[in-house]
């Protein structure tokens, strides 16, 4: 796990090294965007067009809060805020101007981060404490594609929606469970531990705001929900539920046909894994003159039709 902690910092270093090359490129028909000297009467911003609809590269540093089967049993923030579920990540993002829209950008991103969950402290604080604890830690690799929409001209507020595929390399898990002995009501508390993997198709929904910096630089903040679409063996973030082939004990955890039961002898319910994400983003933006021409022609045609 220690070997992965420096990946977000490495991505930031590569981004900073590549920025001067982007600024110095003059062979392509690229135009820097420089803020206007006069304010817009309507918004007060120093620009006459929606600058945020443009090509750009970004680096984001994210705080991530996991939720899922390892943390709870179907109720978000049950037991309050759990600091054991906090982790971090870094994203590299490429934004592309969409010629058919005055308000939207395509976004292509790659995120690397850590994810963790641990319900021991929460279960020990319950009115009737539980001892079927679960915890995990993983490294996440997630490519994604989505659309940023800036509904207000000359303003940095935006909404985002996208789809992603998260690959979770679970470097450590510990699952305590109860096994019911066939033909009896006797239950035995047992534990399995180790490492495994999972992958998960996800949807992303977020809001953010971007502020202008000198010339073509911006800084922004973004709040996002990342939600898994399924929750089954091999298709999860936290290793739960788990197939027998994923652990040396050969136990199928969390499935209705498996051997896992909670301390009361009941099958556990399932909840799709995911995380909340709060990020700070630094971006460099530019516009390709040819694509701007296509966009302007499209807008002129729409204006004439009205």
GROMACS .gro file of C-alpha atoms in nm:
model
  306
    1UNK     CA    1   0.000   0.000   0.000
    2UNK     CA    2   0.284   0.241   0.078
    3UNK     CA    3   0.404   0.216  -0.281
    4UNK     CA    4   0.075   0.362  -0.405
    5UNK     CA    5   0.061   0.663  -0.172
    6UNK     CA    6   0.288   0.870  -0.390
    7UNK     CA    7   0.094   0.819  -0.715
    8UNK     CA    8  -0.126   1.132  -0.674
    9UNK     CA    9   0.187   1.341  -0.603
   10UNK     CA   10   0.355   1.192  -0.911
   11UNK     CA   11   0.057   1.287  -1.126
   12UNK     CA   12   0.073   1.643  -0.990
   13UNK     CA   13   0.444   1.662  -1.075
   14UNK     CA   14   0.385   1.543  -1.431
   15UNK     CA   15   0.106   1.796  -1.470
   16UNK     CA   16   0.323   2.084  -1.351
   17UNK     CA   17   0.611   1.977  -1.577
   18UNK     CA   18   0.381   1.959  -1.877
   19UNK     CA   19   0.216   2.298  -1.822
   20UNK     CA   20   0.503   2.511  -1.964
   21UNK     CA   21   0.498   2.303  -2.282
   22UNK     CA   22   0.129   2.372  -2.324
   23UNK     CA   23   0.181   2.743  -2.279
   24UNK     CA   24   0.472   2.754  -2.523
   25UNK     CA   25   0.302   2.560  -2.805
   26UNK     CA   26   0.256   2.790  -3.108
   27UNK     CA   27   0.241   2.553  -3.402
   28UNK     CA   28  -0.128   2.477  -3.363
   29UNK     CA   29  -0.394   2.748  -3.405
   30UNK     CA   30  -0.442   2.792  -3.033
   31UNK     CA   31  -0.561   3.112  -2.869
   32UNK     CA   32  -0.503   3.192  -2.506
   33UNK     CA   33  -0.798   3.339  -2.324
   34UNK     CA   34  -0.715   3.661  -2.140
   35UNK     CA   35  -0.971   3.823  -1.915
   36UNK     CA   36  -1.128   4.146  -2.038
   37UNK     CA   37  -1.046   4.478  -1.874
   38UNK     CA   38  -1.414   4.572  -1.848
   39UNK     CA   39  -1.672   4.406  -1.633
   40UNK     CA   40  -1.990   4.254  -1.767
   41UNK     CA   41  -2.288   4.465  -1.658
   42UNK     CA   42  -2.499   4.156  -1.609
   43UNK     CA   43  -2.260   3.937  -1.409
   44UNK     CA   44  -1.972   4.159  -1.302
   45UNK     CA   45  -1.717   3.911  -1.441
   46UNK     CA   46  -1.425   4.027  -1.652
   47UNK     CA   47  -1.514   3.839  -1.969
   48UNK     CA   48  -1.754   3.875  -2.263
   49UNK     CA   49  -1.797   3.506  -2.350
   50UNK     CA   50  -1.828   3.186  -2.150
   51UNK     CA   51  -1.458   3.117  -2.121
   52UNK     CA   52  -1.517   2.798  -1.925
   53UNK     CA   53  -1.641   2.623  -2.239
   54UNK     CA   54  -1.297   2.539  -2.375
   55UNK     CA   55  -1.030   2.275  -2.403
   56UNK     CA   56  -0.827   2.221  -2.090
   57UNK     CA   57  -0.616   1.996  -1.871
   58UNK     CA   58  -0.665   1.973  -1.496
   59UNK     CA   59  -0.529   1.808  -1.187
   60UNK     CA   60  -0.760   1.747  -0.891
   61UNK     CA   61  -0.674   1.654  -0.533
   62UNK     CA   62  -0.972   1.475  -0.377
   63UNK     CA   63  -1.090   1.382  -0.031
   64UNK     CA   64  -1.301   1.064  -0.050
   65UNK     CA   65  -1.557   0.925   0.195
   66UNK     CA   66  -1.651   0.560   0.138
   67UNK     CA   67  -1.996   0.410   0.192
   68UNK     CA   68  -2.107   0.053   0.136
   69UNK     CA   69  -2.145  -0.292   0.290
   70UNK     CA   70  -1.831  -0.274   0.502
   71UNK     CA   71  -1.949   0.047   0.667
   72UNK     CA   72  -2.318  -0.020   0.724
   73UNK     CA   73  -2.622  -0.221   0.627
   74UNK     CA   74  -2.823   0.000   0.395
   75UNK     CA   75  -2.845   0.336   0.575
   76UNK     CA   76  -2.617   0.618   0.467
   77UNK     CA   77  -2.423   0.772   0.759
   78UNK     CA   78  -2.586   0.529   1.002
   79UNK     CA   79  -2.407   0.583   1.332
   80UNK     CA   80  -2.281   0.925   1.223
   81UNK     CA   81  -1.967   1.037   1.041
   82UNK     CA   82  -1.697   0.770   1.044
   83UNK     CA   83  -1.342   0.905   1.011
   84UNK     CA   84  -1.220   0.551   0.930
   85UNK     CA   85  -1.389   0.588   0.591
   86UNK     CA   86  -1.186   0.893   0.484
   87UNK     CA   87  -0.914   0.860   0.220
   88UNK     CA   88  -0.769   1.057  -0.071
   89UNK     CA   89  -0.707   1.048  -0.444
   90UNK     CA   90  -0.581   1.245  -0.741
   91UNK     CA   91  -0.733   1.291  -1.087
   92UNK     CA   92  -0.598   1.393  -1.425
   93UNK     CA   93  -0.871   1.547  -1.641
   94UNK     CA   94  -0.889   1.649  -2.006
   95UNK     CA   95  -1.178   1.875  -2.104
   96UNK     CA   96  -1.286   1.909  -2.466
   97UNK     CA   97  -1.493   2.187  -2.623
   98UNK     CA   98  -1.819   2.053  -2.768
   99UNK     CA   99  -1.889   2.229  -3.104
  100UNK     CA  100  -2.265   2.171  -3.078
  101UNK     CA  101  -2.318   2.340  -2.744
  102UNK     CA  102  -2.250   2.681  -2.595
  103UNK     CA  103  -2.280   2.548  -2.242
  104UNK     CA  104  -2.114   2.206  -2.227
  105UNK     CA  105  -1.771   2.044  -2.222
  106UNK     CA  106  -1.681   1.680  -2.257
  107UNK     CA  107  -1.465   1.554  -1.973
  108UNK     CA  108  -1.228   1.257  -1.983
  109UNK     CA  109  -1.057   1.168  -1.656
  110UNK     CA  110  -0.835   0.915  -1.488
  111UNK     CA  111  -0.834   0.893  -1.109
  112UNK     CA  112  -0.595   0.708  -0.879
  113UNK     CA  113  -0.666   0.696  -0.509
  114UNK     CA  114  -0.709   0.495  -0.192
  115UNK     CA  115  -1.036   0.380  -0.038
  116UNK     CA  116  -1.096   0.241   0.310
  117UNK     CA  117  -1.375   0.142   0.547
  118UNK     CA  118  -1.396   0.009   0.902
  119UNK     CA  119  -1.714  -0.034   1.109
  120UNK     CA  120  -1.558  -0.159   1.433
  121UNK     CA  121  -1.577   0.170   1.625
  122UNK     CA  122  -1.936   0.228   1.513
  123UNK     CA  123  -2.055  -0.124   1.599
  124UNK     CA  124  -1.895  -0.106   1.945
  125UNK     CA  125  -2.093   0.213   2.022
  126UNK     CA  126  -2.434   0.061   1.947
  127UNK     CA  127  -2.687   0.016   2.227
  128UNK     CA  128  -2.644  -0.356   2.169
  129UNK     CA  129  -2.279  -0.381   2.051
  130UNK     CA  130  -2.195  -0.609   1.762
  131UNK     CA  131  -1.876  -0.802   1.697
  132UNK     CA  132  -1.916  -0.901   1.331
  133UNK     CA  133  -1.670  -0.631   1.225
  134UNK     CA  134  -1.553  -0.563   0.873
  135UNK     CA  135  -1.273  -0.351   0.734
  136UNK     CA  136  -1.083  -0.309   0.410
  137UNK     CA  137  -0.831  -0.090   0.231
  138UNK     CA  138  -0.785  -0.068  -0.144
  139UNK     CA  139  -0.621   0.122  -0.429
  140UNK     CA  140  -0.866   0.256  -0.688
  141UNK     CA  141  -0.801   0.310  -1.058
  142UNK     CA  142  -1.095   0.474  -1.236
  143UNK     CA  143  -1.128   0.598  -1.595
  144UNK     CA  144  -1.441   0.805  -1.660
  145UNK     CA  145  -1.618   1.012  -1.924
  146UNK     CA  146  -1.886   1.273  -1.869
  147UNK     CA  147  -2.028   1.615  -1.952
  148UNK     CA  148  -1.977   1.946  -1.770
  149UNK     CA  149  -2.261   2.193  -1.820
  150UNK     CA  150  -2.225   2.565  -1.741
  151UNK     CA  151  -2.585   2.690  -1.740
  152UNK     CA  152  -2.499   3.056  -1.675
  153UNK     CA  153  -2.299   3.259  -1.926
  154UNK     CA  154  -1.987   3.420  -1.781
  155UNK     CA  155  -2.018   3.225  -1.456
  156UNK     CA  156  -1.810   2.939  -1.325
  157UNK     CA  157  -2.091   2.730  -1.173
  158UNK     CA  158  -2.140   2.391  -1.340
  159UNK     CA  159  -2.310   2.055  -1.302
  160UNK     CA  160  -2.149   1.728  -1.405
  161UNK     CA  161  -2.276   1.383  -1.497
  162UNK     CA  162  -2.072   1.085  -1.612
  163UNK     CA  163  -2.008   0.713  -1.617
  164UNK     CA  164  -1.698   0.533  -1.492
  165UNK     CA  165  -1.541   0.194  -1.436
  166UNK     CA  166  -1.360   0.157  -1.104
  167UNK     CA  167  -1.104  -0.118  -1.050
  168UNK     CA  168  -1.043  -0.185  -0.681
  169UNK     CA  169  -0.719  -0.358  -0.579
  170UNK     CA  170  -0.810  -0.458  -0.222
  171UNK     CA  171  -0.477  -0.479  -0.044
  172UNK     CA  172  -0.620  -0.588   0.291
  173UNK     CA  173  -0.955  -0.705   0.427
  174UNK     CA  174  -1.077  -0.856   0.754
  175UNK     CA  175  -1.432  -0.988   0.767
  176UNK     CA  176  -1.582  -1.137   1.083
  177UNK     CA  177  -1.885  -1.352   1.021
  178UNK     CA  178  -2.106  -1.615   1.181
  179UNK     CA  179  -2.138  -1.964   1.036
  180UNK     CA  180  -2.447  -2.166   1.117
  181UNK     CA  181  -2.384  -2.534   1.166
  182UNK     CA  182  -2.607  -2.757   0.956
  183UNK     CA  183  -2.896  -2.913   1.146
  184UNK     CA  184  -2.845  -2.701   1.458
  185UNK     CA  185  -2.901  -2.345   1.577
  186UNK     CA  186  -2.537  -2.314   1.685
  187UNK     CA  187  -2.337  -2.026   1.536
  188UNK     CA  188  -1.960  -1.982   1.533
  189UNK     CA  189  -1.788  -1.645   1.498
  190UNK     CA  190  -1.505  -1.668   1.248
  191UNK     CA  191  -1.277  -1.434   1.054
  192UNK     CA  192  -1.115  -1.436   0.714
  193UNK     CA  193  -0.850  -1.193   0.593
  194UNK     CA  194  -0.633  -1.139   0.289
  195UNK     CA  195  -0.641  -0.943  -0.034
  196UNK     CA  196  -0.857  -0.960  -0.346
  197UNK     CA  197  -0.989  -0.739  -0.625
  198UNK     CA  198  -1.314  -0.612  -0.774
  199UNK     CA  199  -1.439  -0.390  -1.052
  200UNK     CA  200  -1.753  -0.180  -1.060
  201UNK     CA  201  -1.945   0.023  -1.322
  202UNK     CA  202  -2.043   0.353  -1.164
  203UNK     CA  203  -2.237   0.673  -1.227
  204UNK     CA  204  -2.106   1.016  -1.128
  205UNK     CA  205  -2.310   1.325  -1.034
  206UNK     CA  206  -2.148   1.647  -0.920
  207UNK     CA  207  -2.159   2.024  -0.888
  208UNK     CA  208  -1.871   2.268  -0.885
  209UNK     CA  209  -1.753   2.623  -0.920
  210UNK     CA  210  -1.449   2.755  -1.105
  211UNK     CA  211  -1.271   3.087  -1.045
  212UNK     CA  212  -1.057   3.274  -1.295
  213UNK     CA  213  -0.685   3.318  -1.239
  214UNK     CA  214  -0.441   3.521  -1.455
  215UNK     CA  215  -0.461   3.443  -1.827
  216UNK     CA  216  -0.569   3.085  -1.898
  217UNK     CA  217  -0.551   2.940  -1.546
  218UNK     CA  218  -0.844   2.855  -1.319
  219UNK     CA  219  -0.898   2.702  -0.977
  220UNK     CA  220  -1.215   2.525  -0.873
  221UNK     CA  221  -1.393   2.319  -0.612
  222UNK     CA  222  -1.615   2.019  -0.685
  223UNK     CA  223  -1.849   1.798  -0.483
  224UNK     CA  224  -1.936   1.463  -0.639
  225UNK     CA  225  -2.131   1.147  -0.562
  226UNK     CA  226  -1.992   0.826  -0.713
  227UNK     CA  227  -2.238   0.536  -0.695
  228UNK     CA  228  -2.192   0.173  -0.798
  229UNK     CA  229  -2.458   0.021  -1.023
  230UNK     CA  230  -2.439  -0.334  -0.885
  231UNK     CA  231  -2.314  -0.513  -0.573
  232UNK     CA  232  -2.219  -0.875  -0.623
  233UNK     CA  233  -1.920  -1.109  -0.622
  234UNK     CA  234  -1.619  -0.954  -0.796
  235UNK     CA  235  -1.827  -0.644  -0.881
  236UNK     CA  236  -1.776  -0.423  -0.578
  237UNK     CA  237  -1.520  -0.192  -0.420
  238UNK     CA  238  -1.474  -0.345  -0.075
  239UNK     CA  239  -1.464  -0.721  -0.137
  240UNK     CA  240  -1.814  -0.774   0.008
  241UNK     CA  241  -1.995  -0.987  -0.097
  242UNK     CA  242  -1.714  -1.231  -0.158
  243UNK     CA  243  -1.701  -1.554  -0.354
  244UNK     CA  244  -1.545  -1.859  -0.198
  245UNK     CA  245  -1.277  -1.857  -0.469
  246UNK     CA  246  -1.159  -1.516  -0.343
  247UNK     CA  247  -1.048  -1.636   0.000
  248UNK     CA  248  -0.863  -1.932   0.146
  249UNK     CA  249  -1.155  -2.023   0.374
  250UNK     CA  250  -1.379  -2.086   0.073
  251UNK     CA  251  -1.670  -1.889   0.226
  252UNK     CA  252  -1.930  -1.711   0.012
  253UNK     CA  253  -1.999  -1.396   0.215
  254UNK     CA  254  -2.314  -1.190   0.202
  255UNK     CA  255  -2.512  -1.393  -0.052
  256UNK     CA  256  -2.856  -1.539   0.015
  257UNK     CA  257  -2.725  -1.883  -0.077
  258UNK     CA  258  -2.397  -1.842   0.115
  259UNK     CA  259  -2.300  -1.941   0.468
  260UNK     CA  260  -2.280  -1.587   0.609
  261UNK     CA  261  -2.534  -1.473   0.867
  262UNK     CA  262  -2.517  -1.187   1.114
  263UNK     CA  263  -2.506  -1.241   1.490
  264UNK     CA  264  -2.886  -1.275   1.501
  265UNK     CA  265  -2.889  -1.552   1.243
  266UNK     CA  266  -3.031  -1.330   0.966
  267UNK     CA  267  -2.897  -1.280   0.616
  268UNK     CA  268  -2.742  -0.938   0.561
  269UNK     CA  269  -2.895  -0.689   0.321
  270UNK     CA  270  -2.671  -0.535   0.057
  271UNK     CA  271  -2.601  -0.180  -0.044
  272UNK     CA  272  -2.416  -0.066  -0.354
  273UNK     CA  273  -2.067   0.069  -0.281
  274UNK     CA  274  -1.952   0.419  -0.363
  275UNK     CA  275  -1.800   0.734  -0.221
  276UNK     CA  276  -1.850   1.107  -0.177
  277UNK     CA  277  -1.573   1.319  -0.320
  278UNK     CA  278  -1.465   1.677  -0.248
  279UNK     CA  279  -1.189   1.806  -0.472
  280UNK     CA  280  -0.976   2.111  -0.548
  281UNK     CA  281  -0.895   2.148  -0.918
  282UNK     CA  282  -0.628   2.353  -1.096
  283UNK     CA  283  -0.674   2.387  -1.472
  284UNK     CA  284  -0.509   2.535  -1.778
  285UNK     CA  285  -0.753   2.614  -2.062
  286UNK     CA  286  -0.721   2.711  -2.426
  287UNK     CA  287  -0.937   2.729  -2.737
  288UNK     CA  288  -0.874   2.580  -3.078
  289UNK     CA  289  -0.957   2.846  -3.336
  290UNK     CA  290  -1.103   2.599  -3.586
  291UNK     CA  291  -1.341   2.453  -3.333
  292UNK     CA  292  -1.434   2.801  -3.215
  293UNK     CA  293  -1.521   2.889  -3.576
  294UNK     CA  294  -1.748   2.584  -3.602
  295UNK     CA  295  -1.916   2.678  -3.275
  296UNK     CA  296  -1.966   3.039  -3.383
  297UNK     CA  297  -2.116   2.929  -3.717
  298UNK     CA  298  -2.355   2.698  -3.535
  299UNK     CA  299  -2.462   2.974  -3.297
  300UNK     CA  300  -2.515   3.216  -3.587
  301UNK     CA  301  -2.737   2.965  -3.766
  302UNK     CA  302  -2.944   2.914  -3.452
  303UNK     CA  303  -2.978   3.291  -3.407
  304UNK     CA  304  -3.106   3.339  -3.764
  305UNK     CA  305  -3.364   3.062  -3.723
  306UNK     CA  306  -3.509   3.241  -3.424
   0.00000   0.00000   0.00000
